[in-house]
XYZ file of C-alpha atoms in Angstrom:
351
model
C 16.435 103.014 -16.059
C 15.493 99.551 -14.726
C 12.663 99.635 -12.206
C 12.561 96.669 -9.822
C 8.951 97.346 -8.856
C 7.585 97.954 -12.325
C 4.239 96.241 -12.955
C 4.321 92.976 -14.844
C 1.974 92.433 -17.742
C -0.637 89.714 -17.124
C 0.403 86.380 -18.559
C 4.074 87.388 -18.903
C 5.218 85.256 -15.975
C 5.621 81.501 -16.347
C 3.111 79.335 -14.504
C 5.930 77.333 -12.911
C 9.574 77.952 -12.077
C 12.159 76.953 -14.666
C 13.264 73.337 -14.377
C 10.130 72.192 -12.521
C 8.475 69.313 -14.334
C 4.692 69.413 -14.596
C 2.037 67.642 -16.635
C 3.347 65.051 -19.091
C 6.972 65.789 -18.198
C 6.294 64.818 -14.570
C 4.316 61.766 -15.652
C 7.277 60.673 -17.789
C 9.575 61.104 -14.789
C 7.576 58.415 -12.985
C 7.908 55.915 -15.846
C 10.943 54.054 -14.417
C 8.890 53.096 -11.353
C 6.243 51.334 -13.439
C 8.663 48.524 -14.198
C 7.789 45.642 -11.950
C 9.154 42.215 -11.119
C 6.528 39.451 -11.051
C 8.563 37.667 -8.370
C 8.581 40.796 -6.183
C 4.868 41.322 -6.686
C 4.107 37.696 -5.813
C 6.204 38.033 -2.666
C 4.122 40.981 -1.459
C 0.815 39.443 -2.541
C 1.604 35.940 -1.271
C 2.951 37.038 2.102
C -0.056 39.315 2.649
C -2.622 36.617 1.888
C -0.769 33.959 3.928
C -0.684 36.289 6.927
C -4.347 37.180 6.405
C -5.452 33.546 6.299
C -3.262 32.664 9.287
C -4.637 35.551 11.322
C -8.290 34.768 10.574
C -7.674 31.069 11.249
C -6.192 31.999 14.614
C -9.211 34.217 15.280
C -11.394 31.183 14.619
C -9.448 28.666 16.712
C -7.993 30.634 19.628
C -9.503 29.360 22.916
C -9.678 32.738 24.685
C -11.893 35.527 23.341
C -9.411 38.396 23.980
C -6.892 36.498 21.865
C -9.504 35.979 19.166
C -10.154 39.711 19.254
C -6.449 40.489 18.763
C -6.175 38.136 15.777
C -9.416 39.498 14.333
C -8.134 43.087 14.529
C -4.836 42.002 13.001
C -6.811 40.278 10.250
C -8.751 43.493 9.599
C -5.529 45.427 9.035
C -4.202 42.687 6.766
C -7.477 42.775 4.861
C -6.783 46.449 4.098
C -3.348 45.533 2.751
C -4.806 42.653 0.725
C -7.344 45.063 -0.748
C -4.524 47.337 -1.926
C -3.006 44.413 -3.836
C -6.461 43.773 -5.352
C -6.707 47.466 -6.238
C -3.285 47.472 -7.921
C -4.120 44.363 -9.927
C -7.309 45.988 -11.214
C -5.215 48.958 -12.366
C -2.757 46.676 -14.159
C 0.051 47.767 -11.838
C 0.962 44.221 -10.720
C 0.719 40.703 -12.166
C -1.441 41.793 -15.083
C -0.498 38.753 -17.194
C -1.082 36.170 -14.456
C -4.176 33.948 -14.642
C -3.481 32.744 -11.101
C -3.596 36.328 -9.867
C -6.750 36.926 -11.901
C -8.642 34.158 -10.128
C -7.118 34.960 -6.735
C -8.334 38.541 -6.878
C -11.621 37.559 -8.503
C -12.311 35.309 -5.507
C -11.067 37.852 -2.981
C -13.237 40.585 -4.525
C -16.299 38.355 -4.299
C -15.686 37.456 -0.654
C -15.187 41.093 0.433
C -18.144 42.471 -1.558
C -16.047 44.129 -4.259
C -17.049 42.490 -7.546
C -14.431 43.335 -10.111
C -16.767 44.648 -12.815
C -18.593 47.283 -10.777
C -15.428 48.175 -8.859
C -13.385 48.750 -12.017
C -16.169 50.705 -13.686
C -16.794 53.061 -10.770
C -13.148 53.378 -9.772
C -12.002 54.270 -13.283
C -14.723 56.921 -13.358
C -13.357 58.248 -10.074
C -9.855 58.554 -11.539
C -11.209 60.533 -14.462
C -13.186 62.959 -12.280
C -11.039 63.625 -9.192
C -11.371 67.245 -8.114
C -14.526 67.821 -10.177
C -17.968 68.877 -9.014
C -20.103 65.737 -8.847
C -23.588 65.882 -7.332
C -24.000 62.113 -7.611
C -21.982 59.451 -5.863
C -20.305 57.577 -8.731
C -17.122 55.887 -7.581
C -16.601 58.573 -4.939
C -18.388 60.776 -2.431
C -20.438 63.599 -3.991
C -19.067 67.133 -3.991
C -21.036 70.308 -4.776
C -20.468 74.058 -4.570
C -21.892 76.464 -2.009
C -24.052 77.956 -4.768
C -25.504 74.532 -5.560
C -26.059 74.045 -1.826
C -27.849 77.395 -1.606
C -30.355 76.446 -4.301
C -30.794 72.807 -3.209
C -34.078 71.564 -1.760
C -34.277 70.273 1.797
C -34.298 66.709 0.517
C -31.250 67.334 -1.678
C -29.397 68.846 1.267
C -30.370 65.936 3.495
C -29.268 63.407 0.867
C -25.938 65.155 0.322
C -25.157 65.410 4.030
C -26.201 61.805 4.576
C -23.871 60.521 1.855
C -20.906 62.396 3.338
C -21.734 61.680 6.983
C -19.072 59.991 9.173
C -21.529 57.166 9.928
C -21.406 56.159 6.263
C -17.681 55.560 6.730
C -18.188 53.707 10.026
C -20.853 51.465 8.483
C -19.305 51.305 5.022
C -19.286 47.494 5.157
C -23.053 47.247 4.509
C -23.669 50.711 3.041
C -20.773 51.240 0.638
C -19.527 47.737 -0.116
C -22.752 45.804 0.398
C -25.233 48.176 -1.212
C -23.434 50.758 -3.339
C -20.691 48.621 -4.880
C -22.443 45.241 -4.995
C -26.237 45.216 -4.681
C -27.149 48.448 -6.471
C -25.228 47.725 -9.725
C -26.833 44.280 -9.929
C -30.354 45.621 -9.398
C -29.836 48.349 -12.031
C -28.271 46.070 -14.660
C -28.473 42.368 -13.713
C -27.034 40.993 -16.948
C -24.112 43.404 -16.843
C -23.279 42.790 -13.199
C -23.692 39.056 -12.697
C -20.448 39.004 -10.727
C -22.186 41.220 -8.164
C -24.738 38.457 -7.613
C -21.875 35.963 -7.305
C -20.250 38.229 -4.725
C -23.446 38.436 -2.665
C -23.870 34.665 -2.750
C -20.220 34.014 -1.867
C -20.059 36.553 0.939
C -23.301 35.638 2.655
C -22.697 31.948 1.944
C -19.398 32.235 3.833
C -21.153 34.094 6.646
C -23.810 31.372 6.877
C -21.175 28.620 6.831
C -19.192 30.226 9.649
C -22.362 30.727 11.686
C -23.359 27.096 11.135
C -19.911 25.788 12.103
C -19.325 27.878 15.197
C -22.266 30.160 15.880
C -22.264 33.937 16.040
C -18.841 34.213 17.708
C -17.068 32.446 14.838
C -18.844 34.557 12.220
C -18.151 37.693 14.238
C -14.405 37.241 14.789
C -13.604 35.767 11.350
C -15.780 37.903 9.067
C -18.088 40.520 10.578
C -15.584 42.352 12.794
C -12.615 42.365 10.392
C -14.842 43.387 7.475
C -16.355 46.228 9.504
C -12.967 47.590 10.579
C -11.216 47.086 7.244
C -14.090 48.688 5.331
C -14.124 51.691 7.674
C -10.374 52.243 7.402
C -10.352 51.890 3.639
C -13.424 54.047 3.160
C -12.093 56.816 5.393
C -8.733 56.910 3.625
C -10.515 57.118 0.286
C -12.774 59.896 1.609
C -10.045 61.942 3.285
C -7.656 61.872 0.348
C -10.182 63.766 -1.758
C -11.977 65.826 0.876
C -9.653 68.040 2.890
C -9.405 71.747 3.548
C -6.536 72.572 1.187
C -7.788 70.584 -1.798
C -8.682 72.393 -4.994
C -11.702 71.772 -7.194
C -10.851 71.981 -10.886
C -13.114 73.119 -13.712
C -13.767 70.690 -16.553
C -11.852 72.936 -18.942
C -8.727 73.056 -16.739
C -8.823 69.448 -15.508
C -5.849 67.151 -16.102
C -4.475 64.052 -14.402
C -1.534 66.145 -13.239
C -3.702 68.783 -11.561
C -6.067 66.156 -10.120
C -3.133 64.360 -8.510
C -1.271 67.399 -7.184
C -4.170 69.717 -6.262
C -7.104 67.413 -5.461
C -5.402 64.371 -3.914
C -3.725 64.269 -0.523
C -0.614 62.577 0.758
C -1.698 60.942 4.028
C 1.194 61.049 6.457
C 1.228 58.030 8.784
C 3.656 55.956 10.823
C 5.593 53.055 9.277
C 3.294 50.398 10.755
C 0.118 51.898 9.294
C 1.965 52.665 6.086
C 2.698 48.923 5.749
C -0.826 47.776 6.619
C -2.379 50.281 4.215
C -0.052 49.325 1.366
C 1.353 52.858 0.964
C -2.096 54.160 0.041
C -1.061 57.427 1.686
C 1.053 58.202 -1.390
C -2.196 58.904 -3.135
C -1.067 61.893 -5.168
C 1.512 59.717 -6.936
C -1.012 56.955 -7.562
C -3.368 59.417 -9.248
C -0.538 60.760 -11.369
C 0.455 57.288 -12.580
C -1.805 54.338 -11.758
C 0.724 51.839 -13.131
C 3.187 52.306 -10.274
C 2.939 49.308 -7.890
C 2.072 50.165 -4.308
C 5.473 49.019 -3.056
C 7.335 51.454 -5.357
C 5.371 54.603 -4.473
C 7.741 55.682 -1.646
C 10.691 55.096 -3.980
C 9.150 57.349 -6.621
C 8.463 60.114 -4.123
C 12.003 59.937 -2.714
C 13.521 60.229 -6.186
C 11.329 62.930 -7.761
C 11.563 66.374 -6.074
C 8.323 67.630 -7.645
C 6.381 64.976 -5.717
C 7.874 65.780 -2.328
C 5.732 68.761 -1.283
C 2.160 67.474 -1.722
C -0.999 68.635 -0.012
C -1.054 66.612 3.201
C -3.409 65.193 5.775
C -2.853 62.777 8.669
C -4.738 60.298 10.824
C -4.667 62.684 13.802
C -8.152 63.332 15.275
C -7.972 67.030 14.384
C -7.300 66.254 10.727
C -10.039 63.608 10.648
C -12.557 66.151 11.950
C -11.245 68.714 9.476
C -11.738 66.333 6.549
C -15.384 65.756 7.461
C -15.917 69.499 7.997
C -14.601 70.244 4.497
C -17.931 69.596 2.853
C -18.547 72.173 0.100
C -16.506 74.017 -2.508
C -16.750 77.798 -2.228
C -16.117 79.209 -5.698
C -15.706 82.778 -4.445
C -13.148 81.922 -1.769
C -11.667 79.087 -3.843
C -11.501 76.699 -0.915
C -13.411 73.968 0.876
C -15.801 75.169 3.596
C -18.048 73.625 6.223
C -21.841 73.651 6.214
C -21.677 76.251 8.987
C -19.458 78.555 6.927
C -21.776 78.180 3.945
C -24.816 78.953 6.129
C -23.175 82.075 7.590
C -22.164 83.291 4.137
C -25.716 82.719 2.901
C -27.185 84.597 5.872
C -24.843 87.569 5.407
C -25.955 87.972 1.785
C -29.661 88.117 2.687
């Protein structure tokens, strides 16, 4: 007689429901969205850079400081969008055959302290290690387990907390872009990272020129303020999309691009205005699944592929921002992210 509640032998159930595409099958489903029109890409790139230059020019020339502030803030948001176009070009998602685009983004990367060589090297490493335990900050923020935290020295704990502290995001302009992405690679391997030296010269040369032409206020509204805001926004989005409570950390043996995208990368839900300024970076799970999809086709891919429509999600709401920073360690026993306080209480209860 059939027994509805009979025990099921381990391993006899499929990992996924029938008809659900995973792994390579899901990657192949995204292939149609890789196809890109150079004209469409140039429209998005050109319009973004024209608006960025116009906004920063207005911030320089406006006669009233509140108006300069408005244009400077607008320029900061446009700088985030411009950076997404730079990011997509480095991945070969847009304009990969264009020499004009090559030099445009080479110059942009130098001016915003993102030399292409060190950026590509560290960012490609990040894509190959999303959702993995990494004690060092290579292309991403470090992530360790509660057991590693328990055995860490005071200095190691201090260093880890410092690298993941919210102030690093707030001051990411000098700390992340100035030091970690630009200065440090050059000091460690000067011959390999000459473009980092070029970036430092270009960026601080522009800062000096603006200061000479119009004093501190010109340098502040045209470069310092927009760079500070744009860097903070970009750095936070990067942090939050791989450091949130529901994310999963994957062992080296089980790691795959599919699992890294669907289990260790968040979809950041935001309003249409911020979605435009951030170049759809919120669709981060799709980007990690297929880096060749242009930023402007990510929403299209998600709308068309059911398997991509129920991702792990975070938002820009204050509660979620706090939650992302609280999710600091991976607890292997509980198989979830925990705060330092939770790790401390668990450690105390075991003593």
